[in-house]
PDB file of C-alpha atoms in Angstrom:
ATOM      1  CA  MET A1330     -63.168  13.467-125.589  1.00 39.00           C
ATOM      2  CA  LYS A1331     -66.641  13.969-127.052  1.00 54.00           C
ATOM      3  CA  ALA A1332     -68.120  10.629-128.206  1.00 59.00           C
ATOM      4  CA  SER A1333     -68.510   9.917-131.887  1.00 65.00           C
ATOM      5  CA  PRO A1334     -71.930   9.223-133.405  1.00 64.00           C
ATOM      6  CA  GLY A1335     -70.914   5.572-133.667  1.00 71.00           C
ATOM      7  CA  ALA A1336     -69.899   5.409-130.157  1.00 78.00           C
ATOM      8  CA  ARG A1337     -73.143   7.136-129.104  1.00 81.00           C
ATOM      9  CA  SER A1338     -75.093   4.432-130.932  1.00 86.00           C
ATOM     10  CA  TRP A1339     -73.294   1.671-129.212  1.00 89.00           C
ATOM     11  CA  ILE A1340     -74.076   3.281-125.854  1.00 89.00           C
ATOM     12  CA  ALA A1341     -77.761   3.352-126.831  1.00 91.00           C
ATOM     13  CA  ALA A1342     -77.469  -0.385-127.810  1.00 91.00           C
ATOM     14  CA  GLY A1343     -76.017  -1.313-124.650  1.00 93.00           C
ATOM     15  CA  VAL A1344     -78.853   0.456-122.816  1.00 94.00           C
ATOM     16  CA  ARG A1345     -81.530  -1.382-124.960  1.00 94.00           C
ATOM     17  CA  HIS A1346     -79.589  -4.693-124.109  1.00 93.00           C
ATOM     18  CA  GLU A1347     -79.803  -3.909-120.460  1.00 94.00           C
ATOM     19  CA  LEU A1348     -83.359  -3.072-120.609  1.00 94.00           C
ATOM     20  CA  LEU A1349     -84.249  -6.228-122.609  1.00 93.00           C
ATOM     21  CA  THR A1350     -82.253  -8.304-120.038  1.00 92.00           C
ATOM     22  CA  ARG A1351     -84.335  -6.906-117.165  1.00 92.00           C
ATOM     23  CA  ALA A1352     -87.592  -7.653-119.147  1.00 92.00           C
ATOM     24  CA  LEU A1353     -86.648 -11.252-119.977  1.00 89.00           C
ATOM     25  CA  PRO A1354     -87.731 -12.880-116.581  1.00 89.00           C
ATOM     26  CA  ALA A1355     -91.397 -11.641-117.418  1.00 88.00           C
ATOM     27  CA  LEU A1356     -90.954 -12.732-121.145  1.00 87.00           C
ATOM     28  CA  ARG A1357     -89.748 -16.263-120.109  1.00 86.00           C
ATOM     29  CA  HIS A1358     -92.492 -16.612-117.590  1.00 82.00           C
ATOM     30  CA  ASP A1359     -95.074 -15.778-120.180  1.00 79.00           C
ATOM     31  CA  MET A1360     -93.743 -18.327-122.619  1.00 82.00           C
ATOM     32  CA  ALA A1361     -93.018 -21.043-119.989  1.00 81.00           C
ATOM     33  CA  ALA A1362     -96.371 -21.032-118.611  1.00 82.00           C
ATOM     34  CA  PRO A1363     -98.063 -22.523-121.714  1.00 84.00           C
ATOM     35  CA  VAL A1364     -95.498 -25.187-121.917  1.00 86.00           C
ATOM     36  CA  SER A1365     -96.167 -26.293-118.300  1.00 87.00           C
ATOM     37  CA  VAL A1366     -99.974 -26.539-119.195  1.00 87.00           C
ATOM     38  CA  ILE A1367     -99.128 -28.493-122.356  1.00 88.00           C
ATOM     39  CA  ARG A1368     -97.137 -30.982-120.559  1.00 88.00           C
ATOM     40  CA  MET A1369     -99.835 -31.622-117.862  1.00 89.00           C
ATOM     41  CA  ALA A1370    -102.582 -31.844-120.618  1.00 86.00           C
ATOM     42  CA  LEU A1371    -100.356 -34.443-122.568  1.00 88.00           C
ATOM     43  CA  LEU A1372     -99.863 -36.405-119.393  1.00 87.00           C
ATOM     44  CA  MET A1373    -103.638 -36.541-118.670  1.00 86.00           C
ATOM     45  CA  LEU A1374    -104.293 -37.306-122.582  1.00 86.00           C
ATOM     46  CA  LYS A1375    -102.122 -40.256-122.333  1.00 84.00           C
ATOM     47  CA  ARG A1376    -103.872 -41.600-119.248  1.00 83.00           C
ATOM     48  CA  GLN A1377    -107.319 -41.076-121.070  1.00 81.00           C
ATOM     49  CA  VAL A1378    -106.066 -42.850-124.360  1.00 80.00           C
ATOM     50  CA  GLY A1379    -104.730 -45.859-122.263  1.00 78.00           C
ATOM     51  CA  ALA A1380    -108.044 -46.186-120.327  1.00 75.00           C
ATOM     52  CA  THR A1381    -110.801 -48.673-121.366  1.00 75.00           C
ATOM     53  CA  PRO A1382    -113.152 -47.555-122.570  1.00 82.00           C
ATOM     54  CA  ILE A1383    -111.728 -44.341-124.029  1.00 78.00           C
ATOM     55  CA  ASP A1384    -113.490 -41.244-123.178  1.00 80.00           C
ATOM     56  CA  SER A1385    -113.581 -39.423-126.489  1.00 83.00           C
ATOM     57  CA  SER A1386    -115.051 -36.119-125.092  1.00 85.00           C
ATOM     58  CA  ALA A1387    -112.350 -35.876-122.361  1.00 83.00           C
ATOM     59  CA  CYS A1388    -109.743 -36.516-124.957  1.00 85.00           C
ATOM     60  CA  GLU A1389    -111.181 -33.840-127.220  1.00 86.00           C
ATOM     61  CA  GLU A1390    -111.283 -31.423-124.393  1.00 87.00           C
ATOM     62  CA  ARG A1391    -107.508 -32.137-123.612  1.00 86.00           C
ATOM     63  CA  VAL A1392    -106.706 -31.661-127.299  1.00 88.00           C
ATOM     64  CA  ALA A1393    -108.484 -28.173-127.459  1.00 89.00           C
ATOM     65  CA  LEU A1394    -106.548 -27.062-124.388  1.00 89.00           C
ATOM     66  CA  ILE A1395    -103.183 -28.149-125.924  1.00 89.00           C
ATOM     67  CA  ASP A1396    -104.143 -26.330-129.193  1.00 90.00           C
ATOM     68  CA  ASN A1397    -105.050 -23.320-127.134  1.00 89.00           C
ATOM     69  CA  GLN A1398    -101.708 -23.246-125.306  1.00 87.00           C
ATOM     70  CA  VAL A1399     -99.730 -23.897-128.462  1.00 88.00           C
ATOM     71  CA  SER A1400    -101.417 -20.700-129.927  1.00 87.00           C
ATOM     72  CA  GLU A1401    -100.344 -18.819-126.837  1.00 84.00           C
ATOM     73  CA  LEU A1402     -96.763 -20.075-127.012  1.00 84.00           C
ATOM     74  CA  VAL A1403     -96.533 -19.073-130.522  1.00 83.00           C
ATOM     75  CA  GLU A1404     -97.965 -15.549-130.108  1.00 81.00           C
ATOM     76  CA  GLY A1405     -95.326 -15.195-127.234  1.00 79.00           C
ATOM     77  CA  ILE A1406     -92.433 -16.137-129.414  1.00 80.00           C
ATOM     78  CA  ARG A1407     -93.769 -13.961-132.152  1.00 79.00           C
ATOM     79  CA  SER A1408     -94.050 -11.013-129.870  1.00 75.00           C
ATOM     80  CA  LEU A1409     -90.170 -11.160-129.517  1.00 79.00           C
ATOM     81  CA  ARG A1410     -90.164  -9.351-132.903  1.00 80.00           C
ATOM     82  CA  ASP A1411     -91.709  -6.230-131.180  1.00 78.00           C
ATOM     83  CA  TRP A1412     -88.400  -5.501-129.587  1.00 85.00           C
ATOM     84  CA  GLU A1413     -86.391  -5.278-132.926  1.00 85.00           C
ATOM     85  CA  LEU A1414     -86.243  -1.577-133.882  1.00 84.00           C
ATOM     86  CA  ALA A1415     -85.682  -2.566-137.438  1.00 71.00           C
ATOM     87  CA  THR A1416     -88.948  -4.217-137.745  1.00 70.00           C
ATOM     88  CA  ALA A1417     -91.931  -2.281-139.014  1.00 72.00           C
ATOM     89  CA  ASP A1418     -94.868  -2.366-136.592  1.00 77.00           C
ATOM     90  CA  ASP A1419     -98.340  -1.235-136.366  1.00 81.00           C
ATOM     91  CA  GLY A1420     -97.655   1.210-133.583  1.00 86.00           C
ATOM     92  CA  ILE A1421     -99.153   1.142-129.992  1.00 93.00           C
ATOM     93  CA  THR A1422    -101.598   3.040-127.974  1.00 95.00           C
ATOM     94  CA  ARG A1423    -100.507   4.957-125.092  1.00 96.00           C
ATOM     95  CA  SER A1424    -102.584   2.932-122.664  1.00 96.00           C
ATOM     96  CA  ALA A1425    -101.212  -0.403-124.134  1.00 95.00           C
ATOM     97  CA  LEU A1426     -97.722   0.960-124.110  1.00 96.00           C
ATOM     98  CA  VAL A1427     -98.030   1.612-120.278  1.00 97.00           C
ATOM     99  CA  ALA A1428     -99.874  -1.758-119.555  1.00 96.00           C
ATOM    100  CA  GLN A1429     -97.095  -3.660-121.379  1.00 93.00           C
ATOM    101  CA  CYS A1430     -94.327  -2.068-119.622  1.00 96.00           C
ATOM    102  CA  VAL A1431     -95.856  -2.200-116.186  1.00 96.00           C
ATOM    103  CA  GLY A1432     -96.648  -5.917-116.718  1.00 93.00           C
ATOM    104  CA  LEU A1433     -93.067  -6.612-117.676  1.00 93.00           C
ATOM    105  CA  MET A1434     -91.555  -4.673-114.738  1.00 94.00           C
ATOM    106  CA  ARG A1435     -94.160  -5.012-111.860  1.00 93.00           C
ATOM    107  CA  ALA A1436     -92.907  -8.185-110.274  1.00 90.00           C
ATOM    108  CA  ALA A1437     -89.287  -7.145-110.390  1.00 89.00           C
ATOM    109  CA  PHE A1438     -89.991  -3.683-108.880  1.00 92.00           C
ATOM    110  CA  ASP A1439     -92.108  -5.230-106.358  1.00 90.00           C
ATOM    111  CA  MET A1440     -89.136  -7.439-105.097  1.00 86.00           C
ATOM    112  CA  HIS A1441     -87.087  -4.179-104.805  1.00 84.00           C
ATOM    113  CA  GLY A1442     -89.796  -2.617-102.678  1.00 86.00           C
ATOM    114  CA  VAL A1443     -90.994  -0.182-105.473  1.00 92.00           C
ATOM    115  CA  THR A1444     -94.627  -0.260-106.516  1.00 94.00           C
ATOM    116  CA  LEU A1445     -95.997   0.966-109.823  1.00 96.00           C
ATOM    117  CA  ASP A1446     -98.837   3.163-109.729  1.00 96.00           C
ATOM    118  CA  VAL A1447    -100.748   4.219-113.005  1.00 97.00           C
ATOM    119  CA  ASP A1448    -102.851   7.093-113.603  1.00 95.00           C
ATOM    120  CA  ALA A1449    -106.567   6.136-114.228  1.00 94.00           C
ATOM    121  CA  ALA A1450    -106.327   8.384-117.328  1.00 93.00           C
ATOM    122  CA  LEU A1451    -104.299   5.777-118.879  1.00 95.00           C
ATOM    123  CA  ASP A1452    -106.963   3.087-118.842  1.00 94.00           C
ATOM    124  CA  PRO A1453    -107.807   1.926-122.319  1.00 91.00           C
ATOM    125  CA  LEU A1454    -110.136   4.084-124.437  1.00 88.00           C
ATOM    126  CA  GLU A1455    -112.223   3.222-127.443  1.00 89.00           C
ATOM    127  CA  GLY A1456    -110.779   4.787-130.423  1.00 88.00           C
ATOM    128  CA  GLU A1457    -107.474   5.726-128.765  1.00 93.00           C
ATOM    129  CA  PRO A1458    -104.942   6.590-131.550  1.00 92.00           C
ATOM    130  CA  ARG A1459    -101.843   4.447-132.087  1.00 93.00           C
ATOM    131  CA  ARG A1460     -98.623   5.961-131.908  1.00 92.00           C
ATOM    132  CA  PRO A1461     -95.965   4.883-134.535  1.00 90.00           C
ATOM    133  CA  GLN A1462     -92.626   3.221-133.382  1.00 91.00           C
ATOM    134  CA  GLY A1463     -93.945   0.892-130.635  1.00 91.00           C
ATOM    135  CA  ALA A1464     -90.799  -0.936-130.192  1.00 92.00           C
ATOM    136  CA  ALA A1465     -88.942   2.414-129.637  1.00 94.00           C
ATOM    137  CA  LEU A1466     -91.522   3.753-127.251  1.00 95.00           C
ATOM    138  CA  ARG A1467     -91.294   0.494-125.290  1.00 95.00           C
ATOM    139  CA  TYR A1468     -87.680   0.904-124.843  1.00 96.00           C
ATOM    140  CA  LEU A1469     -88.135   4.563-123.868  1.00 97.00           C
ATOM    141  CA  LEU A1470     -90.754   3.872-121.162  1.00 97.00           C
ATOM    142  CA  LEU A1471     -88.766   0.992-119.839  1.00 97.00           C
ATOM    143  CA  GLY A1472     -85.667   3.266-119.795  1.00 97.00           C
ATOM    144  CA  GLY A1473     -87.516   5.991-117.785  1.00 97.00           C
ATOM    145  CA  LEU A1474     -88.670   3.462-115.203  1.00 97.00           C
ATOM    146  CA  GLY A1475     -85.235   2.035-115.019  1.00 95.00           C
ATOM    147  CA  TYR A1476     -83.759   5.557-114.513  1.00 96.00           C
ATOM    148  CA  LEU A1477     -85.879   6.380-111.510  1.00 96.00           C
ATOM    149  CA  HIS A1478     -85.535   2.839-110.126  1.00 93.00           C
ATOM    150  CA  ASP A1479     -81.755   3.116-110.303  1.00 92.00           C
ATOM    151  CA  SER A1480     -81.342   6.760-109.585  1.00 91.00           C
ATOM    152  CA  VAL A1481     -83.692   7.303-106.640  1.00 90.00           C
ATOM    153  CA  PRO A1482     -82.923   4.633-104.018  1.00 87.00           C
ATOM    154  CA  GLU A1483     -85.380   6.118-101.578  1.00 87.00           C
ATOM    155  CA  ALA A1484     -88.179   5.668-103.889  1.00 90.00           C
ATOM    156  CA  GLY A1485     -91.133   3.570-102.680  1.00 91.00           C
ATOM    157  CA  ALA A1486     -93.198   3.902-105.850  1.00 94.00           C
ATOM    158  CA  ILE A1487     -93.038   5.233-109.306  1.00 96.00           C
ATOM    159  CA  ARG A1488     -96.337   6.791-110.723  1.00 97.00           C
ATOM    160  CA  ILE A1489     -97.025   7.029-114.339  1.00 98.00           C
ATOM    161  CA  ASP A1490     -99.204   9.867-115.430  1.00 97.00           C
ATOM    162  CA  ALA A1491    -100.823  11.068-118.698  1.00 96.00           C
ATOM    163  CA  ASP A1492     -99.400  14.501-119.529  1.00 95.00           C
ATOM    164  CA  GLY A1493    -101.666  16.136-121.922  1.00 91.00           C
ATOM    165  CA  ALA A1494    -102.921  14.117-124.906  1.00 88.00           C
ATOM    166  CA  ASP A1495     -99.511  12.882-126.091  1.00 92.00           C
ATOM    167  CA  ALA A1496     -96.968  12.613-123.427  1.00 95.00           C
ATOM    168  CA  LEU A1497     -96.125  10.607-120.242  1.00 97.00           C
ATOM    169  CA  ARG A1498     -94.655  11.759-116.803  1.00 97.00           C
ATOM    170  CA  LEU A1499     -93.029   9.315-114.442  1.00 98.00           C
ATOM    171  CA  SER A1500     -92.388  10.483-110.838  1.00 97.00           C
ATOM    172  CA  ALA A1501     -90.592   8.720-108.206  1.00 96.00           C
ATOM    173  CA  LEU A1502     -92.404   8.898-104.753  1.00 94.00           C
ATOM    174  CA  PRO A1503     -90.591   8.747-101.434  1.00 90.00           C
ATOM    175  CA  ARG A1504     -90.791   5.185 -99.377  1.00 82.00           C
ATOM    176  CA  GLU A1505     -93.272   5.618 -96.602  1.00 75.00           C
ATOM    177  CA  SER A1506     -91.092   3.721 -94.140  1.00 61.00           C
ATOM    178  CA  GLY A1507     -88.267   6.225 -94.810  1.00 50.00           C
ATOM    179  CA  GLY A1508     -85.545   3.558 -95.441  1.00 50.00           C
ATOM    180  CA  VAL A1509     -84.392   0.780 -97.760  1.00 50.00           C
ATOM    181  CA  SER A1510     -83.749  -2.706 -96.146  1.00 51.00           C
ATOM    182  CA  PRO A1511     -80.390  -4.229 -96.944  1.00 42.00           C
ATOM    183  CA  VAL A1512     -82.064  -7.194 -98.633  1.00 46.00           C
ATOM    184  CA  LEU A1513     -84.152  -4.906-101.131  1.00 47.00           C
ATOM    185  CA  GLY A1514     -81.098  -2.715-101.696  1.00 46.00           C
ATOM    186  CA  ALA A1515     -78.998  -5.610-102.550  1.00 41.00           C
ATOM    187  CA  HIS A1516     -81.273  -6.521-105.497  1.00 45.00           C
ATOM    188  CA  ARG A1517     -80.716  -3.062-107.401  1.00 52.00           C
ATOM    189  CA  ALA A1518     -78.586  -2.986-110.375  1.00 56.00           C
ATOM    190  CA  PRO A1519     -74.999  -2.742-110.116  1.00 57.00           C
ATOM    191  CA  ARG A1520     -73.537   0.723-110.286  1.00 59.00           C
ATOM    192  CA  ALA A1521     -71.884  -0.062-113.654  1.00 65.00           C
ATOM    193  CA  LEU A1522     -75.202  -1.226-115.203  1.00 82.00           C
ATOM    194  CA  ALA A1523     -77.442   1.431-113.767  1.00 89.00           C
ATOM    195  CA  ILE A1524     -79.598   3.392-116.069  1.00 93.00           C
ATOM    196  CA  ASP A1525     -78.333   6.938-115.325  1.00 93.00           C
ATOM    197  CA  ALA A1526     -79.231  10.313-116.948  1.00 94.00           C
ATOM    198  CA  ILE A1527     -76.438   9.913-119.589  1.00 92.00           C
ATOM    199  CA  ALA A1528     -77.716   6.346-120.336  1.00 93.00           C
ATOM    200  CA  LEU A1529     -81.449   7.491-120.732  1.00 95.00           C
ATOM    201  CA  GLN A1530     -80.536  10.680-122.822  1.00 94.00           C
ATOM    202  CA  SER A1531     -78.351   8.622-125.111  1.00 94.00           C
ATOM    203  CA  LEU A1532     -81.128   6.093-125.532  1.00 95.00           C
ATOM    204  CA  ALA A1533     -83.778   8.720-126.278  1.00 95.00           C
ATOM    205  CA  GLU A1534     -81.407  10.623-128.691  1.00 94.00           C
ATOM    206  CA  ASP A1535     -80.692   7.466-130.633  1.00 94.00           C
ATOM    207  CA  LEU A1536     -84.537   6.580-130.794  1.00 94.00           C
ATOM    208  CA  GLY A1537     -85.313  10.132-132.029  1.00 93.00           C
ATOM    209  CA  TYR A1538     -87.107  11.328-128.760  1.00 95.00           C
ATOM    210  CA  THR A1539     -86.653  14.192-126.360  1.00 93.00           C
ATOM    211  CA  VAL A1540     -86.853  13.362-122.635  1.00 96.00           C
ATOM    212  CA  ALA A1541     -86.970  15.974-119.864  1.00 96.00           C
ATOM    213  CA  LEU A1542     -85.059  14.774-116.740  1.00 94.00           C
ATOM    214  CA  GLU A1543     -84.906  15.780-113.220  1.00 92.00           C
ATOM    215  CA  ARG A1544     -83.683  13.684-110.402  1.00 89.00           C
ATOM    216  CA  ASP A1545     -87.054  12.272-109.504  1.00 94.00           C
ATOM    217  CA  SER A1546     -89.134  12.615-112.520  1.00 96.00           C
ATOM    218  CA  VAL A1547     -89.011  11.894-116.390  1.00 97.00           C
ATOM    219  CA  ARG A1548     -91.260  13.417-119.085  1.00 97.00           C
ATOM    220  CA  PHE A1549     -91.353  12.559-122.773  1.00 96.00           C
ATOM    221  CA  SER A1550     -93.706  12.995-125.665  1.00 95.00           C
ATOM    222  CA  LEU A1551     -94.810   9.927-127.723  1.00 95.00           C
ATOM    223  CA  ALA A1552     -94.043  11.953-130.916  1.00 89.00           C
ATOM    224  CA  ALA A1553     -90.502  11.614-132.173  1.00 82.00           C
ATOM    225  CA  GLY A1554     -88.609  14.637-132.746  1.00 71.00           C
TER     226      GLY A1554
END
């Protein structure tokens, strides 16, 4: 039976949820780090306030540190809105998109024995154009990374290359050692939650993008349609 449009939308929503779940550890870390600094700064401030005489310059320094960390925490919480497709965003540059997604997944992929390699052509450029629908592009790139991670068990690296002026190509490269250790293999997503070709195509179609899939590569344009 062919899936209805509503069913396909639910499939895409499930894929987005899985991708967000995979990114959550990095997001939690980014928001928890300022909290740890704030707690330590408050402890030091309490000691300094209780000292005789009070070192006002040291207290001001601790207050400034706390203020800075609160700002970072607020920014991290606000960044959660970037994942909402219904929220209008200012778009994103190609280099920033790659940097964000690599930052979110590098630690998890490293644990699985998969390194992320980025083309130097994707370094930030002055005056680089912003592509619309930053949230959609983030899900799409994370989906491509997840597809290669889950579908190519022999991959030891995933390379992200610029493809022309407005596209990205992701390629899975073989593991140099020629095998996957049982420990690393055990960390891969359960088969039922793996990002396979159907999941990635469903995600792309729901977001309004076209992806070209091969077993060990993914290519997509940053322009919808």
